[in-house]
Coordinates of C-alpha atoms in Angstrom, one line a residue:
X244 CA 14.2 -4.2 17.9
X245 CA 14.4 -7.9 18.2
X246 CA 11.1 -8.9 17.9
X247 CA 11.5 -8.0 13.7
X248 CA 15.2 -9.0 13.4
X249 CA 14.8 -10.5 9.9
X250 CA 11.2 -10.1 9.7
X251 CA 9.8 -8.5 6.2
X252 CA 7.7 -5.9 7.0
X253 CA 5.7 -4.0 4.2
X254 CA 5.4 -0.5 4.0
X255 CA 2.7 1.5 1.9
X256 CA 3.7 5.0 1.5
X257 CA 1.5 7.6 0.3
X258 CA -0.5 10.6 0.7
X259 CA 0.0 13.7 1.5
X260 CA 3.5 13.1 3.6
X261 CA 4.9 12.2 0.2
X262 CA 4.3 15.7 -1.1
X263 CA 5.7 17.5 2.0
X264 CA 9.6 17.2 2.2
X265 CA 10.6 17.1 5.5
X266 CA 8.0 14.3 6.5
X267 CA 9.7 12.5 3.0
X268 CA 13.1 13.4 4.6
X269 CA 11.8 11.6 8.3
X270 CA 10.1 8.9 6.3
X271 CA 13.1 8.1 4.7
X272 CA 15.3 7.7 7.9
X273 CA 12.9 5.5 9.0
X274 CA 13.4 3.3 6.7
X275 CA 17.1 3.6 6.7
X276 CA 17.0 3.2 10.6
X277 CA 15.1 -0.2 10.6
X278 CA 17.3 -1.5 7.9
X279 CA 20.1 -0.9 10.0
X280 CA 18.5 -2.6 12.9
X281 CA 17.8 -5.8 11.0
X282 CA 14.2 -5.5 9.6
X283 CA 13.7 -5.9 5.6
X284 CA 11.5 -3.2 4.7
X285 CA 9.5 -3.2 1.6
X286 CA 8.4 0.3 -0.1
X287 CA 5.5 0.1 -2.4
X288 CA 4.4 4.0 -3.1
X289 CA 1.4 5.6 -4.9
X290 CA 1.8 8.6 -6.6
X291 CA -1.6 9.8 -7.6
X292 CA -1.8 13.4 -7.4
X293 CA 2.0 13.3 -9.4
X294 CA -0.3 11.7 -11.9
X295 CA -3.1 14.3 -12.0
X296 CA -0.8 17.0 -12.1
X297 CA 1.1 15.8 -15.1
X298 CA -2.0 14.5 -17.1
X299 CA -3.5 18.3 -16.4
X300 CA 0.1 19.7 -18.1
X301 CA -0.1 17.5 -20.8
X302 CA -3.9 18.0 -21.2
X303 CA -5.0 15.0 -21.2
X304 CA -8.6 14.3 -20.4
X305 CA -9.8 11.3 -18.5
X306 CA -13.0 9.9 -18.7
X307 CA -15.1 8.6 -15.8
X308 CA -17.9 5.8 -15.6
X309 CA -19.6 5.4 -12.5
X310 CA -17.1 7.6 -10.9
X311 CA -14.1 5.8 -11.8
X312 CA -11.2 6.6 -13.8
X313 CA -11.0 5.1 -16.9
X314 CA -7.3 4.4 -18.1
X315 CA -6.9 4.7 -21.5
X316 CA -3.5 3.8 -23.6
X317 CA -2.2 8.0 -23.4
X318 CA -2.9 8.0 -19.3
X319 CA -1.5 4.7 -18.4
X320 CA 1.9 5.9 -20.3
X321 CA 2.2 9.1 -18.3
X322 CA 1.1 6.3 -15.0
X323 CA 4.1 4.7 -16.2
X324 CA 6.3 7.6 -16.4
X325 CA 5.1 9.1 -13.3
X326 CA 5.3 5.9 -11.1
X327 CA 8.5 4.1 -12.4
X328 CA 10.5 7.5 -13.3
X329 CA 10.2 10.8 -10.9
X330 CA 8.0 9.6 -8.3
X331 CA 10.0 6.3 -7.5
X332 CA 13.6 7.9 -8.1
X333 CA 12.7 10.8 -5.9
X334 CA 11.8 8.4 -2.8
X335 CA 15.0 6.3 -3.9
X336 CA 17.1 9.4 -3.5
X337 CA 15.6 10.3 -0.3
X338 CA 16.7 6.7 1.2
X339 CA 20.1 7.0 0.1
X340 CA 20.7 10.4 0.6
X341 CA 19.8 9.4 4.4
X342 CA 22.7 6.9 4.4
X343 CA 20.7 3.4 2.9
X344 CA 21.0 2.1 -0.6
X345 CA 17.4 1.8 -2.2
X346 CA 16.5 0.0 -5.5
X347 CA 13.9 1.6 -7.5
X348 CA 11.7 -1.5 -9.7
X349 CA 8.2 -2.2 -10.6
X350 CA 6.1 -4.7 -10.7
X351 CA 7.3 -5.1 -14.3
X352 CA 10.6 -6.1 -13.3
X353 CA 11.3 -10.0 -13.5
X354 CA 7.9 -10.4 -13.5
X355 CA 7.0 -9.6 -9.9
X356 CA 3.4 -8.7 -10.3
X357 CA 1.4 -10.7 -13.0
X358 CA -2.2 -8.5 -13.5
X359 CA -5.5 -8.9 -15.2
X360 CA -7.9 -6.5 -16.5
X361 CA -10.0 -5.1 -13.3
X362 CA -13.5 -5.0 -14.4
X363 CA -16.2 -3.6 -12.2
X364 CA -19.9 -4.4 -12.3
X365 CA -22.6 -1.5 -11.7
X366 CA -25.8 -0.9 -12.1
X367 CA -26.9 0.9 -15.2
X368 CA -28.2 4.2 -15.1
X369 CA -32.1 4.3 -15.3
X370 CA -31.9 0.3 -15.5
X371 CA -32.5 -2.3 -12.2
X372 CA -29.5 -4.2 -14.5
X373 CA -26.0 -4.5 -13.7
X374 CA -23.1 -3.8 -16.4
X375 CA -19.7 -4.8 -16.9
X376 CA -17.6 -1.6 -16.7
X377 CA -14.1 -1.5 -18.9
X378 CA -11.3 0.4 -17.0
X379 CA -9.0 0.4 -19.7
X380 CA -5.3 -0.5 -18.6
X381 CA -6.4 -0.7 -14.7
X382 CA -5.1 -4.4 -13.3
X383 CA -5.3 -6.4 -9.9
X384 CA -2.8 -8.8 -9.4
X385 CA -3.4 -12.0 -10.4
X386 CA 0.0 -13.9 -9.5
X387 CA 3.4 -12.7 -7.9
X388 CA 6.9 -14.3 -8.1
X389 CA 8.8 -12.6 -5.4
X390 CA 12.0 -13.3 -6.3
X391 CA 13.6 -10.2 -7.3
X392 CA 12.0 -8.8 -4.0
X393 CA 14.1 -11.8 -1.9
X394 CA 17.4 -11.0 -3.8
X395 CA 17.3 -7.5 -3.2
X396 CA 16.4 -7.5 0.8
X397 CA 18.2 -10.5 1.5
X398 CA 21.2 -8.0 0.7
X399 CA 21.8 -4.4 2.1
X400 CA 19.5 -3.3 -0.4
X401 CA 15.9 -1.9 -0.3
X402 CA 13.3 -2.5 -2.7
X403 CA 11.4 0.4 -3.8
X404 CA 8.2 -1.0 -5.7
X405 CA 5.8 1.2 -8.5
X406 CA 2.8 -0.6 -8.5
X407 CA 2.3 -1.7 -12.0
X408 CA 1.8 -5.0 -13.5
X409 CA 2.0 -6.6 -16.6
X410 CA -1.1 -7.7 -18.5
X411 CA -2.1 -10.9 -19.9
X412 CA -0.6 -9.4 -23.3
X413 CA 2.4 -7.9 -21.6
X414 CA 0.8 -4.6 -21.7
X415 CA 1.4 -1.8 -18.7
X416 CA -1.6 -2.1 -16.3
X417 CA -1.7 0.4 -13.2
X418 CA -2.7 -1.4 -9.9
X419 CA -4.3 0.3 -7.2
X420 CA -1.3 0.9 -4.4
X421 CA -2.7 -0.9 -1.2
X422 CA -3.6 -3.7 -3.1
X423 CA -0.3 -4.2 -4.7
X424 CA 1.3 -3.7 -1.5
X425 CA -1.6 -6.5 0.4
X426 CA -0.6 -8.5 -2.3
X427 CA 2.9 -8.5 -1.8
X428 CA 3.2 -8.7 1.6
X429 CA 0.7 -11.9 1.5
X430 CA 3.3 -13.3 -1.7
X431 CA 6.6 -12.2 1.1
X432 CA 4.5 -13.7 4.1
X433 CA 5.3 -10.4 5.3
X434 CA 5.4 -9.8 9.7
X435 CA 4.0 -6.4 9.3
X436 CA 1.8 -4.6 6.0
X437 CA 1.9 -0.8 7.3
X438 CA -0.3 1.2 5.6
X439 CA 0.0 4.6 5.4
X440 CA -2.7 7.1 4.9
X441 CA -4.1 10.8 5.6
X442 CA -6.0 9.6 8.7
X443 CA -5.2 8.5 12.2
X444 CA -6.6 4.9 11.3
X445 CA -10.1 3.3 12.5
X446 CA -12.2 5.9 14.6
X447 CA -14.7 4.8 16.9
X448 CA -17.9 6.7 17.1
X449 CA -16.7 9.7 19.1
X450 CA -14.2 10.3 16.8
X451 CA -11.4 8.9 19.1
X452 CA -8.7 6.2 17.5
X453 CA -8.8 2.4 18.2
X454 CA -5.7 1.5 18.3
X455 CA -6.3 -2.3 18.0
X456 CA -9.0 -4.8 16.3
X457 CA -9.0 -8.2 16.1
X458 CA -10.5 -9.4 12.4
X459 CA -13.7 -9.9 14.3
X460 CA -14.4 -6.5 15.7
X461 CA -13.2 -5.6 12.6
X462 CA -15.9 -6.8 10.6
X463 CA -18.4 -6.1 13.0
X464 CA -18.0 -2.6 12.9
X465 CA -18.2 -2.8 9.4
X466 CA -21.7 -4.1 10.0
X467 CA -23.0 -1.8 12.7
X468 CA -22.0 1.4 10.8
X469 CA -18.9 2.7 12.5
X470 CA -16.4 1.7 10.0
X471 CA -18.1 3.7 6.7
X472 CA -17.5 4.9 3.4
X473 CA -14.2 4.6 2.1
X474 CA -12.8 2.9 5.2
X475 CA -14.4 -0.2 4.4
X476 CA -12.9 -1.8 0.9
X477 CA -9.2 -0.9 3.2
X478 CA -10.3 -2.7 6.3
X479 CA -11.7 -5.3 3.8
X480 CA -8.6 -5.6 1.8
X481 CA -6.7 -5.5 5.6
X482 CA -9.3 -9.0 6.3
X483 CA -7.8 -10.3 3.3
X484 CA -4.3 -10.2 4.0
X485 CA -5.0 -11.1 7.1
X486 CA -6.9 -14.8 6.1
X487 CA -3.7 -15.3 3.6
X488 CA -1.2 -15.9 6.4
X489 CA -0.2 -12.1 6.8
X490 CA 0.2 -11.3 10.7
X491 CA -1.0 -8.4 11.1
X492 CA -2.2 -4.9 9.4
X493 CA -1.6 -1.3 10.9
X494 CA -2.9 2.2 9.4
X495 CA -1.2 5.1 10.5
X496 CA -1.6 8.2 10.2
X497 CA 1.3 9.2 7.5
X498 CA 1.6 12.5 8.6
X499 CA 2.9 11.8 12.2
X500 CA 6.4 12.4 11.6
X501 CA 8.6 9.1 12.6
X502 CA 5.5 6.7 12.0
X503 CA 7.1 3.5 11.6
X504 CA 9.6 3.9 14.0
X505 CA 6.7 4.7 16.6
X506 CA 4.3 2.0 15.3
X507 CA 7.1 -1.0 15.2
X508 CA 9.6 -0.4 18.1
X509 CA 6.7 1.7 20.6
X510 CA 4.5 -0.3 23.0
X511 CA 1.8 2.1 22.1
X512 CA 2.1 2.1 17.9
X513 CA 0.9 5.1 15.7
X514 CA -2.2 3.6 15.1
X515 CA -4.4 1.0 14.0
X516 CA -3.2 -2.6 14.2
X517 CA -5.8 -5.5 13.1
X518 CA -5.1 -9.2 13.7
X519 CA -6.2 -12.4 13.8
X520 CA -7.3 -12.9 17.4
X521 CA -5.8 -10.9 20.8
X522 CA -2.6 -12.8 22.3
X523 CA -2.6 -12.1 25.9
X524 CA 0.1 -9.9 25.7
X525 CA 0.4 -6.8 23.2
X526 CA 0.9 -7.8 19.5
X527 CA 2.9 -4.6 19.2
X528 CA 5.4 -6.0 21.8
X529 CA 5.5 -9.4 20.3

């Protein structure tokens, strides 16, 4: 437990295991547990299906351009309420109802997370031409001030983070989870950004888990084909972080109950890590 005494270690939680309650319940000791034992965890949570579900009572429509959700001024108020209301005080109950004190905020709060418009460029249909797709109130970050983060973890409190932003005319943007977490934890100079997801992490060809990458391998299976489809903007956003100072970048498979326990105080982790270069002795026991 002493190789993260201190250490700020960034946890993305989403998925399916927040939808199932006793994997919420686990999930929450976890974090609880590694408090305790000196670590400053960071939650940053998603909440997409919460969102779907409510925009489908509320029948409210969403249009799509090249496959992507456009946010419109309706949807990103129901994001807001969604994110910042039941989904974030539901996972701040389940911390303190497991012994810890959590802090629910967004990225709204003290203006942690500064946003800009996230445009996207794609070809138009029946046209060689490229457009510039509108998203409506969909950010990226664009700067963070972590101080509220600091105040709170440098206490016995735990952050729990929405990911939304405020816009360059202090409107509501909604920011894609892992890269609100990526951005944080490069902003905290974070130990650890744990991702957590519906798969067991990067699979190799037969199907069977790596269980660690340097950035290198990384990107060259990237190029031969074996990291694919919607692997690849993670494992690129994972690159990222990584060239901005953070140390390292696991997925794991969210569903394994007891995840981050396994993945930071295990020899063996719970799945993926990727890191600079291979020190001669196991990054996870480092």
């Amino acid at each position: 437990m002493q190789r993260y005494d201190r250490k700020t270690v960034v946890v993305k939680y989403g998925g399916h295991a927040m939808g199932d309650p006793e994997l919420a319940a686990a999930f929450a000791r976890d974090i609880v547990l590694i408090k305790q034992a000196g670590v400053n965890p960071i939650v940053v949570h998603g909440g997409g299906p919460q969102i779907g579900s409510l925009l489908d009572r509320l029948n409210i429509r969403s249009e799509f351009k090249g496959g992507l959700r456009v946010t419109d001024r309706a949807t990103v108020e129901v994001v807001e309420m969604v994110l910042a209301g039941s989904v974030n005080k539901e996972i701040v109950t389940a911390i303190n109802n497991q012994g810890g004190k959590a802090v629910g905020i967004s990225g709204k709060d003290a203006n942690l997370m500064r946003a800009k418009r996230l445009e996207r460029r794609m070809r138009a249909p029946d046209s060689d031409t490229e457009e510039i797709v509108d998203l409506g109130y969909v950010g990226e970050p664009a700067a963070v001030d972590p101080h509220i983060i600091e105040v709170i973890s440098n206490s016995d409190l735990i952050p729990v983070v929405a990911p939304l932003g405020i816009g360059p005319d202090g409107e509501t943007l909604n920011i894609n989870a892992d890269t609100f977490a990526a951005a944080l934890a490069t902003a905290l100079k974070a130990k650890r950004l744990l991702l957590l997801t519906d798969v067991e992490g990067v699979l190799d060809r037969s199907g069977q888990l790596i269980k660690s990458l340097t950035t290198a391998e990384a990107q060259r299976l990237i190029e031969d084909g074996t990291i694919s489809g919607g692997m690849i903007p993670k494992i690129e956003g994972c690159l990222d972080v990584i060239a901005e100072g953070v140390e390292a970048v696991v997925i794991i498979n969210g569903r394994v109950p007891h995840a981050v326990l396994l993945e930071l105080f295990t020899e063996h982790g719970a799945g993926t890590l990727i890191e600079r270069r291979r020190p001669r002795s196991s990054t996870r026991g480092s």
